[in-house]
Amino acid sequence: MSLVLDSAAQDLLFREARTANTFTDEPVTDEQVQAIYDLVKYGPTSMNQSPLRVTLVRSPEARERLVQHMAEGNAAKTAAAPLVAILSADNEFHEELPQLFPHFPGAKDMFAGDRSVREGQASLNAALQAAYFIVGVRAAGLAAGPMTGCDFEGIRKEFLDDDHTPLMVVNIGRPGEDAWFPRSPRLAYDEVVTTV
């Protein structure tokens, strides 16, 4: 059985897409980011928790502060990308559950008393949403450069608060010259999938 999604879309989202390391100077607009979010917000999370939060780093001053927290190999490309997003998990996501999961009025109370459970749920579900976000960037015809090589605690203190856990930094824009490293190998189907 073949996939319903046409081959060109499969290439755009997965087969030809890679982590971008250079970008052109063409700006990424707020309208593009809004369109990306309006698509990826429909990706599933447990109990519709939707804990992903996105901090867009646009100003030169904020960019300079962020670059100081990036690993050496990531600093220059973060400084040069048209737009950078800090993706974080909101550990107080349960406060939104009356709106997001209204058919279960006790959902918020399930998580209210246990911060460690909330952090685990927020981390898992925000990571799912981060993956959707990367695919959404690709769907917008842009390239994403997701990175975890950074000082997360420094980023949290600089841009977030104690209720948000940074997950990754994503450079966003149109791919520049020599944007791609060679594709790394992938595991084969039978190395990953087991039928019991």
PDB file of C-alpha atoms in Angstrom:
ATOM      1  CA  MET A   1       0.000   0.000   0.000  1.00  0.00           C
ATOM      2  CA  SER A   2       1.342   3.411  -0.899  1.00  0.00           C
ATOM      3  CA  LEU A   3       0.977   6.613   1.063  1.00  0.00           C
ATOM      4  CA  VAL A   4      -1.889   8.987   0.268  1.00  0.00           C
ATOM      5  CA  LEU A   5       0.395  12.040   0.516  1.00  0.00           C
ATOM      6  CA  ASP A   6       1.899  12.751  -2.903  1.00  0.00           C
ATOM      7  CA  SER A   7       5.579  12.128  -3.538  1.00  0.00           C
ATOM      8  CA  ALA A   8       6.498  15.834  -3.761  1.00  0.00           C
ATOM      9  CA  ALA A   9       4.989  16.494  -0.315  1.00  0.00           C
ATOM     10  CA  GLN A  10       6.762  13.438   1.109  1.00  0.00           C
ATOM     11  CA  ASP A  11      10.047  14.812  -0.235  1.00  0.00           C
ATOM     12  CA  LEU A  12       9.350  18.307   1.149  1.00  0.00           C
ATOM     13  CA  LEU A  13       8.486  17.074   4.627  1.00  0.00           C
ATOM     14  CA  PHE A  14      10.812  14.082   5.022  1.00  0.00           C
ATOM     15  CA  ARG A  15      12.938  12.544   2.266  1.00  0.00           C
ATOM     16  CA  GLU A  16      14.668  15.677   0.979  1.00  0.00           C
ATOM     17  CA  ALA A  17      14.381  17.735   4.168  1.00  0.00           C
ATOM     18  CA  ARG A  18      17.414  18.045   6.409  1.00  0.00           C
ATOM     19  CA  THR A  19      18.671  20.160   9.251  1.00  0.00           C
ATOM     20  CA  ALA A  20      19.753  23.457   7.712  1.00  0.00           C
ATOM     21  CA  ASN A  21      23.083  24.939   8.770  1.00  0.00           C
ATOM     22  CA  THR A  22      23.084  28.110   6.654  1.00  0.00           C
ATOM     23  CA  PHE A  23      20.294  30.458   5.636  1.00  0.00           C
ATOM     24  CA  THR A  24      19.691  33.308   3.232  1.00  0.00           C
ATOM     25  CA  ASP A  25      18.937  36.709   4.736  1.00  0.00           C
ATOM     26  CA  GLU A  26      15.298  36.605   3.563  1.00  0.00           C
ATOM     27  CA  PRO A  27      13.174  37.375   6.628  1.00  0.00           C
ATOM     28  CA  VAL A  28      10.664  34.995   8.172  1.00  0.00           C
ATOM     29  CA  THR A  29       7.453  36.906   8.780  1.00  0.00           C
ATOM     30  CA  ASP A  30       5.030  36.765  11.672  1.00  0.00           C
ATOM     31  CA  GLU A  31       2.407  35.646   9.150  1.00  0.00           C
ATOM     32  CA  GLN A  32       4.539  32.630   8.206  1.00  0.00           C
ATOM     33  CA  VAL A  33       5.010  31.694  11.859  1.00  0.00           C
ATOM     34  CA  GLN A  34       1.263  32.090  12.470  1.00  0.00           C
ATOM     35  CA  ALA A  35       0.514  29.806   9.504  1.00  0.00           C
ATOM     36  CA  ILE A  36       2.958  27.205  10.823  1.00  0.00           C
ATOM     37  CA  TYR A  37       1.366  27.286  14.267  1.00  0.00           C
ATOM     38  CA  ASP A  38      -2.171  27.191  12.845  1.00  0.00           C
ATOM     39  CA  LEU A  39      -1.255  23.941  11.078  1.00  0.00           C
ATOM     40  CA  VAL A  40       0.762  22.138  13.740  1.00  0.00           C
ATOM     41  CA  LYS A  41      -1.530  22.954  16.669  1.00  0.00           C
ATOM     42  CA  TYR A  42      -3.711  20.071  15.490  1.00  0.00           C
ATOM     43  CA  GLY A  43      -1.039  17.440  16.150  1.00  0.00           C
ATOM     44  CA  PRO A  44      -2.113  15.130  18.995  1.00  0.00           C
ATOM     45  CA  THR A  45      -0.891  15.328  22.579  1.00  0.00           C
ATOM     46  CA  SER A  46      -2.001  13.375  25.639  1.00  0.00           C
ATOM     47  CA  MET A  47      -5.291  14.790  26.933  1.00  0.00           C
ATOM     48  CA  ASN A  48      -4.758  17.673  24.494  1.00  0.00           C
ATOM     49  CA  GLN A  49      -2.212  19.089  26.979  1.00  0.00           C
ATOM     50  CA  SER A  50      -0.516  21.218  24.300  1.00  0.00           C
ATOM     51  CA  PRO A  51       2.396  22.297  26.547  1.00  0.00           C
ATOM     52  CA  LEU A  52       4.707  23.614  23.802  1.00  0.00           C
ATOM     53  CA  ARG A  53       5.566  27.294  24.091  1.00  0.00           C
ATOM     54  CA  VAL A  54       7.495  29.181  21.409  1.00  0.00           C
ATOM     55  CA  THR A  55       9.703  32.180  22.115  1.00  0.00           C
ATOM     56  CA  LEU A  56      10.692  33.984  18.907  1.00  0.00           C
ATOM     57  CA  VAL A  57      14.075  35.675  19.107  1.00  0.00           C
ATOM     58  CA  ARG A  58      13.945  38.611  16.697  1.00  0.00           C
ATOM     59  CA  SER A  59      15.758  41.618  18.141  1.00  0.00           C
ATOM     60  CA  PRO A  60      19.544  41.926  17.733  1.00  0.00           C
ATOM     61  CA  GLU A  61      19.904  42.346  21.511  1.00  0.00           C
ATOM     62  CA  ALA A  62      17.979  39.165  22.278  1.00  0.00           C
ATOM     63  CA  ARG A  63      19.885  37.296  19.584  1.00  0.00           C
ATOM     64  CA  GLU A  64      23.186  38.337  21.132  1.00  0.00           C
ATOM     65  CA  ARG A  65      22.011  37.130  24.539  1.00  0.00           C
ATOM     66  CA  LEU A  66      20.939  33.785  23.066  1.00  0.00           C
ATOM     67  CA  VAL A  67      24.144  33.206  21.097  1.00  0.00           C
ATOM     68  CA  GLN A  68      26.121  33.384  24.360  1.00  0.00           C
ATOM     69  CA  HIS A  69      24.306  30.220  25.481  1.00  0.00           C
ATOM     70  CA  MET A  70      24.839  28.221  22.286  1.00  0.00           C
ATOM     71  CA  ALA A  71      27.540  25.572  21.899  1.00  0.00           C
ATOM     72  CA  GLU A  72      30.534  26.697  19.861  1.00  0.00           C
ATOM     73  CA  GLY A  73      29.407  24.820  16.751  1.00  0.00           C
ATOM     74  CA  ASN A  74      25.924  26.354  16.899  1.00  0.00           C
ATOM     75  CA  ALA A  75      26.685  29.982  17.789  1.00  0.00           C
ATOM     76  CA  ALA A  76      27.508  31.381  14.337  1.00  0.00           C
ATOM     77  CA  LYS A  77      24.531  29.812  12.577  1.00  0.00           C
ATOM     78  CA  THR A  78      22.194  30.987  15.343  1.00  0.00           C
ATOM     79  CA  ALA A  79      23.606  34.497  15.006  1.00  0.00           C
ATOM     80  CA  ALA A  80      23.001  34.460  11.232  1.00  0.00           C
ATOM     81  CA  ALA A  81      19.593  32.755  10.923  1.00  0.00           C
ATOM     82  CA  PRO A  82      16.689  35.019   9.904  1.00  0.00           C
ATOM     83  CA  LEU A  83      14.598  33.791  12.841  1.00  0.00           C
ATOM     84  CA  VAL A  84      15.317  31.714  15.911  1.00  0.00           C
ATOM     85  CA  ALA A  85      12.719  29.996  18.074  1.00  0.00           C
ATOM     86  CA  ILE A  86      13.237  28.684  21.586  1.00  0.00           C
ATOM     87  CA  LEU A  87      10.879  25.757  22.076  1.00  0.00           C
ATOM     88  CA  SER A  88       9.982  25.044  25.688  1.00  0.00           C
ATOM     89  CA  ALA A  89       7.599  22.949  27.766  1.00  0.00           C
ATOM     90  CA  ASP A  90       5.112  24.746  30.002  1.00  0.00           C
ATOM     91  CA  ASN A  91       5.108  22.820  33.278  1.00  0.00           C
ATOM     92  CA  GLU A  92       1.918  24.624  34.286  1.00  0.00           C
ATOM     93  CA  PHE A  93       0.028  23.340  31.220  1.00  0.00           C
ATOM     94  CA  HIS A  94      -2.688  21.952  33.499  1.00  0.00           C
ATOM     95  CA  GLU A  95      -4.002  25.494  34.019  1.00  0.00           C
ATOM     96  CA  GLU A  96      -5.227  25.407  30.394  1.00  0.00           C
ATOM     97  CA  LEU A  97      -6.967  22.024  30.629  1.00  0.00           C
ATOM     98  CA  PRO A  98     -10.426  23.434  31.461  1.00  0.00           C
ATOM     99  CA  GLN A  99     -10.301  25.064  28.010  1.00  0.00           C
ATOM    100  CA  LEU A 100      -8.367  22.345  26.155  1.00  0.00           C
ATOM    101  CA  PHE A 101     -10.033  19.246  27.674  1.00  0.00           C
ATOM    102  CA  PRO A 102     -13.481  20.529  28.702  1.00  0.00           C
ATOM    103  CA  HIS A 103     -15.272  17.182  28.587  1.00  0.00           C
ATOM    104  CA  PHE A 104     -13.289  16.065  31.669  1.00  0.00           C
ATOM    105  CA  PRO A 105     -13.758  18.760  34.335  1.00  0.00           C
ATOM    106  CA  GLY A 106     -11.307  17.084  36.742  1.00  0.00           C
ATOM    107  CA  ALA A 107      -8.366  17.100  34.316  1.00  0.00           C
ATOM    108  CA  LYS A 108      -6.686  20.152  35.837  1.00  0.00           C
ATOM    109  CA  ASP A 109      -6.931  18.730  39.357  1.00  0.00           C
ATOM    110  CA  MET A 110      -5.288  15.467  38.260  1.00  0.00           C
ATOM    111  CA  PHE A 111      -2.034  17.359  37.718  1.00  0.00           C
ATOM    112  CA  ALA A 112      -2.315  20.215  40.201  1.00  0.00           C
ATOM    113  CA  GLY A 113      -0.568  18.584  43.140  1.00  0.00           C
ATOM    114  CA  ASP A 114       2.431  16.887  41.535  1.00  0.00           C
ATOM    115  CA  ARG A 115       5.016  19.043  39.769  1.00  0.00           C
ATOM    116  CA  SER A 116       7.211  16.050  38.820  1.00  0.00           C
ATOM    117  CA  VAL A 117       4.316  14.359  37.000  1.00  0.00           C
ATOM    118  CA  ARG A 118       3.534  17.625  35.195  1.00  0.00           C
ATOM    119  CA  GLU A 119       7.173  18.030  34.166  1.00  0.00           C
ATOM    120  CA  GLY A 120       7.256  14.513  32.721  1.00  0.00           C
ATOM    121  CA  GLN A 121       4.011  15.025  30.823  1.00  0.00           C
ATOM    122  CA  ALA A 122       5.059  18.490  29.626  1.00  0.00           C
ATOM    123  CA  SER A 123       8.432  17.264  28.400  1.00  0.00           C
ATOM    124  CA  LEU A 124       7.015  14.323  26.439  1.00  0.00           C
ATOM    125  CA  ASN A 125       4.111  16.166  24.883  1.00  0.00           C
ATOM    126  CA  ALA A 126       6.046  19.350  24.100  1.00  0.00           C
ATOM    127  CA  ALA A 127       8.694  17.187  22.388  1.00  0.00           C
ATOM    128  CA  LEU A 128       5.936  15.740  20.199  1.00  0.00           C
ATOM    129  CA  GLN A 129       4.794  19.260  19.392  1.00  0.00           C
ATOM    130  CA  ALA A 130       8.367  20.338  18.662  1.00  0.00           C
ATOM    131  CA  ALA A 131       8.550  17.604  16.021  1.00  0.00           C
ATOM    132  CA  TYR A 132       5.274  18.833  14.538  1.00  0.00           C
ATOM    133  CA  PHE A 133       6.701  22.369  14.555  1.00  0.00           C
ATOM    134  CA  ILE A 134       9.764  21.284  12.562  1.00  0.00           C
ATOM    135  CA  VAL A 135       7.570  19.528   9.989  1.00  0.00           C
ATOM    136  CA  GLY A 136       5.351  22.632   9.882  1.00  0.00           C
ATOM    137  CA  VAL A 137       8.372  24.823   9.115  1.00  0.00           C
ATOM    138  CA  ARG A 138       9.125  22.496   6.209  1.00  0.00           C
ATOM    139  CA  ALA A 139       5.474  22.618   5.067  1.00  0.00           C
ATOM    140  CA  ALA A 140       5.834  26.403   4.876  1.00  0.00           C
ATOM    141  CA  GLY A 141       8.678  25.959   2.382  1.00  0.00           C
ATOM    142  CA  LEU A 142      11.285  26.968   4.951  1.00  0.00           C
ATOM    143  CA  ALA A 143      14.138  25.046   6.514  1.00  0.00           C
ATOM    144  CA  ALA A 144      14.632  24.290  10.186  1.00  0.00           C
ATOM    145  CA  GLY A 145      17.863  23.871  12.083  1.00  0.00           C
ATOM    146  CA  PRO A 146      16.892  22.305  15.431  1.00  0.00           C
ATOM    147  CA  MET A 147      19.660  22.208  18.040  1.00  0.00           C
ATOM    148  CA  THR A 148      20.097  20.918  21.577  1.00  0.00           C
ATOM    149  CA  GLY A 149      23.755  21.927  21.817  1.00  0.00           C
ATOM    150  CA  CYS A 150      23.301  24.812  24.207  1.00  0.00           C
ATOM    151  CA  ASP A 151      23.225  25.815  27.859  1.00  0.00           C
ATOM    152  CA  PHE A 152      19.572  25.103  28.652  1.00  0.00           C
ATOM    153  CA  GLU A 153      19.755  26.464  32.176  1.00  0.00           C
ATOM    154  CA  GLY A 154      21.272  29.691  30.896  1.00  0.00           C
ATOM    155  CA  ILE A 155      18.536  29.967  28.260  1.00  0.00           C
ATOM    156  CA  ARG A 156      15.857  29.309  30.858  1.00  0.00           C
ATOM    157  CA  LYS A 157      17.204  32.055  33.118  1.00  0.00           C
ATOM    158  CA  GLU A 158      17.697  34.503  30.238  1.00  0.00           C
ATOM    159  CA  PHE A 159      14.404  34.027  28.373  1.00  0.00           C
ATOM    160  CA  LEU A 160      11.961  31.930  30.376  1.00  0.00           C
ATOM    161  CA  ASP A 161      10.981  31.288  33.997  1.00  0.00           C
ATOM    162  CA  ASP A 162      10.908  28.401  36.453  1.00  0.00           C
ATOM    163  CA  ASP A 163       7.655  27.119  34.968  1.00  0.00           C
ATOM    164  CA  HIS A 164       9.156  26.575  31.496  1.00  0.00           C
ATOM    165  CA  THR A 165      11.763  23.995  30.498  1.00  0.00           C
ATOM    166  CA  PRO A 166      13.664  24.718  27.261  1.00  0.00           C
ATOM    167  CA  LEU A 167      13.759  21.754  24.858  1.00  0.00           C
ATOM    168  CA  MET A 168      15.598  23.040  21.801  1.00  0.00           C
ATOM    169  CA  VAL A 169      16.553  26.057  19.768  1.00  0.00           C
ATOM    170  CA  VAL A 170      15.416  26.090  16.124  1.00  0.00           C
ATOM    171  CA  ASN A 171      16.952  28.292  13.435  1.00  0.00           C
ATOM    172  CA  ILE A 172      14.391  29.043  10.712  1.00  0.00           C
ATOM    173  CA  GLY A 173      14.661  30.467   7.202  1.00  0.00           C
ATOM    174  CA  ARG A 174      15.317  29.751   3.554  1.00  0.00           C
ATOM    175  CA  PRO A 175      18.326  27.463   3.146  1.00  0.00           C
ATOM    176  CA  GLY A 176      21.535  29.217   2.186  1.00  0.00           C
ATOM    177  CA  GLU A 177      24.632  28.102   0.358  1.00  0.00           C
ATOM    178  CA  ASP A 178      25.943  24.679   1.431  1.00  0.00           C
ATOM    179  CA  ALA A 179      23.070  24.412   3.908  1.00  0.00           C
ATOM    180  CA  TRP A 180      23.073  20.628   4.173  1.00  0.00           C
ATOM    181  CA  PHE A 181      25.482  18.104   5.565  1.00  0.00           C
ATOM    182  CA  PRO A 182      25.353  14.717   3.793  1.00  0.00           C
ATOM    183  CA  ARG A 183      22.377  12.658   4.951  1.00  0.00           C
ATOM    184  CA  SER A 184      23.240  10.254   7.725  1.00  0.00           C
ATOM    185  CA  PRO A 185      22.104   6.619   7.493  1.00  0.00           C
ATOM    186  CA  ARG A 186      18.756   5.455   8.847  1.00  0.00           C
ATOM    187  CA  LEU A 187      17.813   2.121  10.374  1.00  0.00           C
ATOM    188  CA  ALA A 188      15.906  -0.304   8.155  1.00  0.00           C
ATOM    189  CA  TYR A 189      12.274  -1.184   8.798  1.00  0.00           C
ATOM    190  CA  ASP A 190      13.100  -4.649  10.130  1.00  0.00           C
ATOM    191  CA  GLU A 191      15.629  -3.159  12.558  1.00  0.00           C
ATOM    192  CA  VAL A 192      12.942  -1.010  14.140  1.00  0.00           C
ATOM    193  CA  VAL A 193       9.592  -2.750  13.768  1.00  0.00           C
ATOM    194  CA  THR A 194       8.786  -5.985  15.600  1.00  0.00           C
ATOM    195  CA  THR A 195       5.526  -7.849  15.249  1.00  0.00           C
ATOM    196  CA  VAL A 196       4.378  -9.943  18.211  1.00  0.00           C
TER     197      VAL A 196
END
